[in-house]
Amino acid sequence: MPERPASARRRPAAPTAQTADSTASSAAAPDSAQYASLDDVSSAQYASLDDPRVMLDRDIGADLFEPIPPFPTTTERESEFYSLRDGEMFLNLGPHHPATHGVLRLVMKLSGEQIVDVDPVLGYLHRGVEKICENSDYYHVIDQVDPLEYLSSLFQEWAAVLPFEKLMDVQVPRRAEYIRVLTGELLRISSHTLFQGFLALDLGGLAPILYSFIERDEIVEMLASLTGARMLFNYYRIGGVNGDLNHEFMSRLGDWMSRALKQTEANATLLNGNEIFARRTRGVGVLDRDTALRYGVTGGNLRASGVPFDVRRAHPYSIYPELEFNIPTREEGDSLARYLIRLDEIRESIRIIDQCLHNMPDGPIMAKLPRLLRPRPGRAWAAVESPRGMLGTYAISDGSDQPFRFRIHDPSLLNLEVASTLLPGNLLADTMAIVSSLDPVMGGIDK
Amino acid sequence: MRPALFSFLKGLPRGAWDRTTLWDRLLVLVIVLLVGGAVTTIPALIFGGPPALDFAGANLPFFRFLAAATGILVLTIPTAFVIIYLELKVIARMNLRVGPNRVGPWGAAMSVIHGLKVLTKEDFAPTGADVGVFTMAPVITFLASVMTLLVIPFAPGIFGQDLNLGLLYFFAMGGLTVLGLLLAGWSSFNKYSILGGLRSAAQIISYEIPLTLSVVGIILLTGTMSLNHIVGAQSGSALDWFAFKQPLALVIFFIAATAEANRTPFDMTEADSEIVAGFATEYSGMRFGFFFFAEYVNVFIVSALAATLFFGGWTAPFNWPWAMNLNAFNPYSLGFFGWAGVILVGGFLGAQLMAVLIRLVGGRDWNWWGAMTLGSLVVAVLAIGALGLAAFIAFDWVRGLTWFMAKTYFFVFVFIWMRATLPRVRVDQLMGFAWKWLLPAALLNLFVTATVIVLVNR
Amino acid sequence: MDRSLKTRLDARLGALLREPVYQRNDETEIRVDPGNVPEVLTILHDAVDLRFEILADLAGVDTGEVMQVVYHLWSPKSSDWLRVIADGLSREDPRAPSATFLWTGAEWLEREAYDMFGIIFEGNRDLRRIFMPADYTSFPLRKDFLLPDDAARSPGAGVRHVERSQAPATVADDPSAGIRRAPVS
């Protein structure tokens, strides 16, 4: 289909003479005049594609099929990206796509099959969690923060609960800490197993995703018998956890632990020895150490590039100082390294769960706190190591029962940002290998 | 229902048609068809019948060809249905799932439902698409696949045409699919489609060369391109099969055929995690149905060709040890009433016997009706099995067809197996593999075969 | 609580700090003027005894009176998190220097702060909205953001929804529609 020359790009319209009764507050906004009928719609100029008056394709004409926004570019980088050279074209890996990890829109500038530049467009899943948290009380914050990285929601809860515990100067009982670590590591294993499956699915293998879901189902059923929910657990509380370990959970956990390591190895053999998979991921999307540090990448992606930074060791929280586990690190930094490192992390997590089970203390699972939670006015930051990286939260309290500002720093945002450096130069087919190996979850990115 | 019928007979008052039900309308349709059909057919038969038969007798090969072409067109649909169902079930089992199991016994009617689904979808073309080309592209792809079946020998005596350029015709027709895919990609007015179409064109064209070169060894060995003669050259026992004489050619052929059929691991063209559905992104309804069928027919034909060229086609792997004629038993001797009696009495007695056995084995859980129903079913299955066995023993075309289908479906299973387990090869790795590895290997095979033939003949 | 960090920070940054270094639990907090942010961050990143190389977070804060940009950093040389608060941005025209010269990843974090608060980061090559649509006119996380006003300003204002075809389309048409207040009892 023909590429529109840059000069034909639409500009946002100056308000037309039709603004007979524009509303008072539309000084900078497009005119909101009423149209007598739908036919009048076609003759007006539109300010943006998101304008809901733009409803019918045939009223607009073929030149608006270009998925690139027609309003003028505002920033330096935008104008650099949205100007096409000879032989280049835009391809929109749109929010509706079978393999972007959620609603991610990647506007790619291609020269044939080779990617020249990429501009990720976010915000399709923006839910205003931070603003809602400012109007919620502290229990509701835990609810709100669950669906951010929905595949590993306990870590969001953990990160949400830690700064408030600092602000309330509350000491979490040891048994609660052990339970938190136990459930967190279980969920980490589940998330990493799913990562394997999704990576294979994006590369075309249909089988591993189903094996991953079998694993995940076992873990999630376990957690359901403990917390009551399969995915958005709402389990951690400020000062502890909500509900002690029960018999069903322990028996399921025992069953699962007896096969966990063997099952992990079996699942690993699905892909590790596969030549096609190795050729698709080895040497693809190499993230070197300096780029990773400059972009603020954390988690498995950073460790696969050679930097042994893990929040559990760098700035230990909870009972991690007492546990014995290694931080797997790899040097290559390509997609295969990012895949293999998560397999290593699963093994380490199984070790941690083992230790937790052996050393589980008795005692209360919740600290004594008043029902109406009013932390001291102040600021607190805390970070946990979620399966995707360092998940940090910054809470500002003004002494009332609602947080004044609740900032969530999600690791997937910076993990995805580095994709805009890794993708150019590779083929379109590598997009999936690279983006999947970075393991972004759009819920967390868009908040 | 009745008042509506009467009002129709009274002479169509206003709104009568709206008050008819579905059954009424079907009845009207049936009546119209019967009457109209009778009115046109009977005089045509009376007056035009004998001259038509004379004409047919004079041009028998032409009518044979027409029958063969019709037969192929008609039979591809059930074949595609079977393969689609197989794929769904086999991939499901390999993924530790169940697959379709609701519609029909063990979900066997799933393909029919899929077919009905694509038929009932809305027929639209995207804005900006070239509608004529958009519609013709799936037709071209489908027909290109289907036409190749004309030369494949299914059984001794069951083949479309015995062209002495059979193999060449096969590859020529198979190459027409490129045209269809390119047209589909171009006419969809969609960048994903163009990318998919170009990828598929590049892939199919690159893999055609190793594909055709790999079978030249067989052509050298047999001296003919006629598939019937190639199968005939492998008759005897399994050791005569070309799989043992041309193993490298078999491997190359199989890999190149996977790429030709756009199957995993070479299904870049429809890589549904990158370019949504490639060239078929904008297709829906029956147009997509044609692409869908074309893909599975493609799988069938390359499996059939692999079976024909390398595994003996319809020949059996070993000779039957005993003489195969049942002339002693003449089925006509019983006559119509004899056979009716055998079927009814024997079937009934057999069902009773089965029922008794079921009651003995199953215990008191089975009441007589259930036992007799199951018994009748078992007897029916056994009778069909016996009939099939008799046909297998008596008729050589039944034997040939069975062996041919067994081999072909084994390869179909291998294709499905590969789809369930292997990830996708990247497009540049795909092309590199074809040009840098398969093509030299095919040439090597060719040279070695030619050398061996010359040396042996000396 | 890393006391040595306080001494190191005072030694390196003494004049640039607005207030004394504040430490509590495992966090150390410093406040700087927005104009000094590049210098401070460079010193924190490069100084041999500080080496805060990992940017953990870059957030905007609206305290109601002023706006702030809050950086969180981590160093292998200290057991504390470091919080750098660039304090004193005005609420009418909040401007701060960009940290993208040091960490390229800050580009998106600053885009988010701009999107949510309206803080202009000078030096960010790509300061456009990241979550909200490109033609959105409000800054949602500000304390003076009110949802009905925002809805009235949006391009969707004045459109009659399909489900409520008889209802008035804008607040101006129907004085009784608009902001709903719960009955007080």
Coordinates of N, CA and C in Angstrom, one line a residue, chain B residues 43-159:
Chain B
P43 N -37.8 -35.6 -19.8 CA -37.7 -35.4 -21.3 C -36.2 -35.4 -21.7
A44 N -35.3 -34.8 -20.9 CA -33.9 -34.8 -21.3 C -33.4 -36.2 -21.5
L45 N -33.8 -37.1 -20.5 CA -33.3 -38.4 -20.5 C -33.9 -39.2 -21.7
I46 N -35.1 -38.9 -21.9 CA -35.8 -39.7 -23.0 C -35.2 -39.3 -24.4
F47 N -35.1 -38.0 -24.5 CA -34.7 -37.6 -25.9 C -33.2 -37.5 -26.0
G48 N -32.5 -37.1 -24.9 CA -31.1 -36.9 -25.1 C -30.2 -38.0 -24.6
G49 N -30.8 -39.0 -23.9 CA -30.1 -40.1 -23.3 C -29.2 -40.9 -24.2
P50 N -29.8 -41.6 -25.2 CA -29.0 -42.4 -26.1 C -27.9 -41.6 -26.8
P51 N -28.2 -40.5 -27.4 CA -27.1 -39.8 -28.1 C -26.0 -39.5 -27.1
A52 N -26.3 -39.1 -25.8 CA -25.3 -38.8 -24.9 C -24.4 -40.0 -24.6
L53 N -25.1 -41.2 -24.5 CA -24.3 -42.4 -24.2 C -23.4 -42.7 -25.4
D54 N -23.9 -42.5 -26.6 CA -23.0 -42.8 -27.7 C -21.8 -41.9 -27.7
F55 N -22.1 -40.6 -27.4 CA -21.0 -39.6 -27.3 C -20.0 -40.0 -26.3
A56 N -20.5 -40.4 -25.1 CA -19.6 -40.8 -24.0 C -18.8 -42.0 -24.5
G57 N -19.4 -43.0 -25.1 CA -18.7 -44.2 -25.5 C -17.6 -43.9 -26.5
A58 N -17.8 -42.9 -27.3 CA -16.8 -42.5 -28.3 C -15.6 -41.8 -27.7
N59 N -15.9 -41.1 -26.6 CA -14.8 -40.3 -26.0 C -14.5 -40.7 -24.6
L60 N -14.3 -42.0 -24.5 CA -14.2 -42.5 -23.1 C -13.1 -41.9 -22.3
P61 N -11.9 -41.7 -22.8 CA -10.8 -41.1 -22.0 C -11.2 -39.7 -21.5
F62 N -11.9 -38.9 -22.3 CA -12.3 -37.6 -21.8 C -13.2 -37.7 -20.6
F63 N -14.2 -38.6 -20.8 CA -15.1 -38.7 -19.6 C -14.4 -39.4 -18.4
R64 N -13.5 -40.2 -18.7 CA -12.7 -40.8 -17.5 C -12.0 -39.7 -16.8
F65 N -11.4 -38.8 -17.6 CA -10.7 -37.6 -17.0 C -11.7 -36.8 -16.2
L66 N -12.9 -36.5 -16.8 CA -13.9 -35.7 -16.1 C -14.2 -36.3 -14.8
A67 N -14.5 -37.6 -14.9 CA -14.8 -38.3 -13.6 C -13.7 -38.3 -12.6
A68 N -12.5 -38.4 -13.1 CA -11.3 -38.4 -12.2 C -11.2 -37.0 -11.5
A69 N -11.3 -35.9 -12.4 CA -11.2 -34.6 -11.8 C -12.3 -34.3 -10.8
T70 N -13.5 -34.7 -11.1 CA -14.6 -34.5 -10.2 C -14.4 -35.3 -8.9
G71 N -14.0 -36.6 -9.1 CA -13.7 -37.4 -7.9 C -12.7 -36.7 -7.0
I72 N -11.6 -36.2 -7.6 CA -10.6 -35.6 -6.8 C -11.1 -34.4 -6.1
L73 N -11.8 -33.5 -6.8 CA -12.4 -32.3 -6.1 C -13.3 -32.7 -5.0
V74 N -14.1 -33.7 -5.2 CA -15.0 -34.1 -4.2 C -14.3 -34.8 -3.0
L75 N -13.3 -35.6 -3.3 CA -12.7 -36.3 -2.2 C -11.7 -35.5 -1.4
T76 N -11.3 -34.3 -1.9 CA -10.3 -33.6 -1.1 C -11.0 -33.1 0.1
I77 N -12.3 -32.8 0.1 CA -12.9 -32.2 1.2 C -12.9 -33.2 2.4
P78 N -13.4 -34.4 2.2 CA -13.3 -35.3 3.3 C -11.9 -35.6 3.8
T79 N -11.0 -35.6 2.9 CA -9.6 -35.8 3.3 C -9.1 -34.7 4.2
A80 N -9.4 -33.5 3.7 CA -9.0 -32.3 4.5 C -9.7 -32.4 5.9
F81 N -11.0 -32.8 5.9 CA -11.7 -32.9 7.2 C -11.0 -33.9 8.1
V82 N -10.6 -35.0 7.5 CA -10.0 -36.0 8.4 C -8.7 -35.5 8.9
I83 N -7.9 -34.9 8.1 CA -6.6 -34.4 8.5 C -6.7 -33.3 9.5
I84 N -7.7 -32.4 9.3 CA -7.9 -31.4 10.3 C -8.2 -32.0 11.7
Y85 N -9.1 -32.9 11.7 CA -9.5 -33.5 12.9 C -8.3 -34.2 13.6
L86 N -7.6 -35.0 12.7 CA -6.4 -35.6 13.2 C -5.4 -34.7 13.9
E87 N -5.2 -33.6 13.2 CA -4.3 -32.6 13.7 C -4.8 -32.1 15.1
L88 N -6.0 -31.7 15.2 CA -6.5 -31.2 16.4 C -6.3 -32.2 17.6
K89 N -6.7 -33.4 17.3 CA -6.6 -34.5 18.3 C -5.2 -34.8 18.7
V90 N -4.4 -35.0 17.6 CA -3.0 -35.5 17.9 C -2.2 -34.4 18.7
I91 N -2.3 -33.1 18.2 CA -1.6 -32.1 18.9 C -2.1 -31.9 20.3
A92 N -3.4 -32.1 20.5 CA -4.0 -32.0 21.8 C -3.4 -33.1 22.7
R93 N -3.3 -34.3 22.2 CA -2.8 -35.4 23.0 C -1.3 -35.2 23.3
M94 N -0.6 -34.6 22.4 CA 0.8 -34.3 22.6 C 1.0 -33.2 23.6
N95 N 0.0 -32.3 23.7 CA 0.1 -31.3 24.7 C -0.6 -31.6 26.0
L96 N -0.9 -32.9 26.2 CA -1.5 -33.4 27.4 C -2.9 -32.7 27.6
R97 N -3.5 -32.5 26.4 CA -4.9 -32.1 26.5 C -5.8 -33.1 25.9
V98 N -7.1 -32.8 25.8 CA -8.0 -33.8 25.2 C -8.3 -33.6 23.8
G99 N -8.4 -32.3 23.4 CA -8.8 -32.1 22.0 C -10.4 -32.1 21.9
P100 N -10.9 -31.9 20.7 CA -12.3 -31.9 20.6 C -12.9 -33.2 21.0
N101 N -13.9 -33.2 21.9 CA -14.6 -34.4 22.2 C -16.0 -34.3 22.5
R102 N -16.6 -33.1 22.0 CA -18.0 -32.9 22.2 C -18.9 -33.3 21.0
V103 N -18.5 -32.8 19.9 CA -19.3 -33.0 18.7 C -19.0 -34.3 18.1
G104 N -19.9 -35.2 18.1 CA -19.7 -36.5 17.4 C -18.9 -37.4 18.3
P105 N -18.8 -38.6 18.0 CA -18.1 -39.6 18.8 C -16.6 -39.2 18.8
W106 N -16.1 -39.0 20.0 CA -14.7 -38.5 20.2 C -14.4 -37.2 19.4
G107 N -15.4 -36.4 19.2 CA -15.2 -35.1 18.6 C -15.0 -35.3 17.1
A108 N -15.4 -36.4 16.5 CA -15.1 -36.6 15.1 C -15.8 -35.6 14.1
A109 N -16.9 -35.1 14.6 CA -17.6 -34.2 13.7 C -17.1 -32.7 13.7
M110 N -15.9 -32.6 14.4 CA -15.4 -31.2 14.6 C -15.1 -30.6 13.3
S111 N -14.5 -31.3 12.4 CA -14.2 -30.7 11.1 C -15.4 -30.3 10.3
V112 N -16.5 -31.1 10.4 CA -17.7 -30.7 9.7 C -18.2 -29.4 10.3
I113 N -18.1 -29.3 11.6 CA -18.5 -28.0 12.3 C -17.7 -26.8 11.8
H114 N -16.4 -27.1 11.7 CA -15.5 -26.0 11.2 C -15.9 -25.6 9.8
G115 N -16.2 -26.6 9.0 CA -16.6 -26.3 7.6 C -17.9 -25.5 7.6
L116 N -18.8 -25.9 8.4 CA -20.1 -25.1 8.4 C -19.8 -23.7 8.9
K117 N -18.9 -23.6 9.9 CA -18.6 -22.3 10.4 C -18.1 -21.4 9.4
V118 N -17.1 -21.9 8.6 CA -16.5 -20.9 7.6 C -17.5 -20.6 6.5
L119 N -18.5 -21.5 6.3 CA -19.5 -21.2 5.3 C -20.4 -20.2 5.7
T120 N -20.7 -20.1 7.1 CA -21.7 -19.2 7.5 C -21.2 -17.8 7.9
K121 N -19.9 -17.6 7.7 CA -19.4 -16.3 8.2 C -19.7 -15.2 7.2
E122 N -19.6 -14.0 7.6 CA -19.9 -12.8 6.8 C -18.8 -12.8 5.6
D123 N -19.3 -12.4 4.5 CA -18.4 -12.4 3.3 C -18.0 -10.9 3.1
F124 N -16.9 -10.5 3.5 CA -16.5 -9.2 3.2 C -15.0 -9.1 2.8
A125 N -14.7 -8.1 2.2 CA -13.3 -7.8 1.8 C -12.9 -6.5 2.5
P126 N -11.6 -6.4 3.0 CA -11.3 -5.2 3.6 C -11.3 -4.0 2.7
T127 N -11.5 -2.8 3.2 CA -11.5 -1.6 2.4 C -10.2 -1.4 1.8
G128 N -10.2 -1.1 0.5 CA -8.9 -0.9 -0.2 C -8.4 -2.2 -0.8
A129 N -9.0 -3.3 -0.5 CA -8.5 -4.5 -1.1 C -9.0 -4.7 -2.5
D130 N -8.2 -5.3 -3.3 CA -8.6 -5.6 -4.7 C -9.5 -6.8 -4.7
V131 N -10.8 -6.6 -4.8 CA -11.7 -7.7 -4.4 C -11.6 -8.9 -5.3
G132 N -11.4 -8.6 -6.6 CA -11.4 -9.7 -7.6 C -10.2 -10.6 -7.2
V133 N -9.0 -10.0 -7.1 CA -7.8 -10.8 -6.8 C -7.9 -11.4 -5.4
F134 N -8.5 -10.7 -4.5 CA -8.7 -11.1 -3.1 C -9.5 -12.4 -3.1
T135 N -10.5 -12.5 -4.0 CA -11.3 -13.7 -4.0 C -10.6 -14.9 -4.8
M136 N -9.9 -14.5 -5.8 CA -9.3 -15.6 -6.6 C -8.1 -16.2 -6.0
A137 N -7.4 -15.5 -5.1 CA -6.2 -16.1 -4.5 C -6.4 -17.4 -3.8
P138 N -7.4 -17.5 -2.9 CA -7.6 -18.8 -2.3 C -8.0 -19.9 -3.2
V139 N -8.7 -19.5 -4.3 CA -9.1 -20.5 -5.3 C -7.9 -21.0 -6.0
I140 N -7.0 -20.2 -6.3 CA -5.8 -20.6 -7.0 C -5.0 -21.5 -6.1
T141 N -4.8 -21.1 -4.9 CA -4.0 -22.0 -4.0 C -4.7 -23.3 -3.8
F142 N -6.0 -23.3 -3.6 CA -6.7 -24.6 -3.4 C -6.6 -25.5 -4.7
L143 N -6.8 -24.9 -5.8 CA -6.8 -25.7 -7.0 C -5.5 -26.3 -7.3
A144 N -4.4 -25.4 -7.1 CA -3.1 -25.9 -7.4 C -2.8 -27.1 -6.6
S145 N -3.2 -27.1 -5.3 CA -3.0 -28.3 -4.5 C -3.8 -29.5 -5.0
V146 N -5.0 -29.2 -5.3 CA -5.9 -30.3 -5.7 C -5.5 -31.0 -7.0
M147 N -5.1 -30.1 -7.9 CA -4.8 -30.7 -9.3 C -3.6 -31.7 -9.2
T148 N -2.8 -31.6 -8.2 CA -1.7 -32.5 -8.2 C -2.1 -33.9 -7.9
L149 N -3.3 -34.1 -7.3 CA -3.8 -35.4 -7.0 C -4.1 -36.2 -8.2
L150 N -4.1 -35.5 -9.4 CA -4.6 -36.2 -10.6 C -3.6 -37.3 -11.0
V151 N -2.3 -37.2 -10.6 CA -1.4 -38.1 -11.1 C -1.0 -39.2 -10.1
I152 N -1.5 -39.0 -8.9 CA -1.0 -39.9 -7.8 C -1.7 -41.3 -7.9
P153 N -1.0 -42.4 -8.0 CA -1.6 -43.7 -8.0 C -2.1 -44.1 -6.6
F154 N -3.3 -44.2 -6.4 CA -3.8 -44.6 -5.1 C -3.8 -46.1 -4.9
A155 N -4.1 -46.8 -6.0 CA -4.1 -48.3 -6.0 C -4.0 -48.7 -7.4
P156 N -3.7 -50.0 -7.6 CA -3.6 -50.5 -9.0 C -4.9 -50.3 -9.7
G157 N -4.9 -49.4 -10.7 CA -6.2 -49.1 -11.4 C -6.9 -47.8 -10.9
I158 N -6.5 -47.4 -9.7 CA -7.2 -46.1 -9.2 C -6.2 -45.0 -9.3
F159 N -6.3 -44.3 -10.4 CA -5.4 -43.1 -10.5 C -6.2 -42.2 -11.5

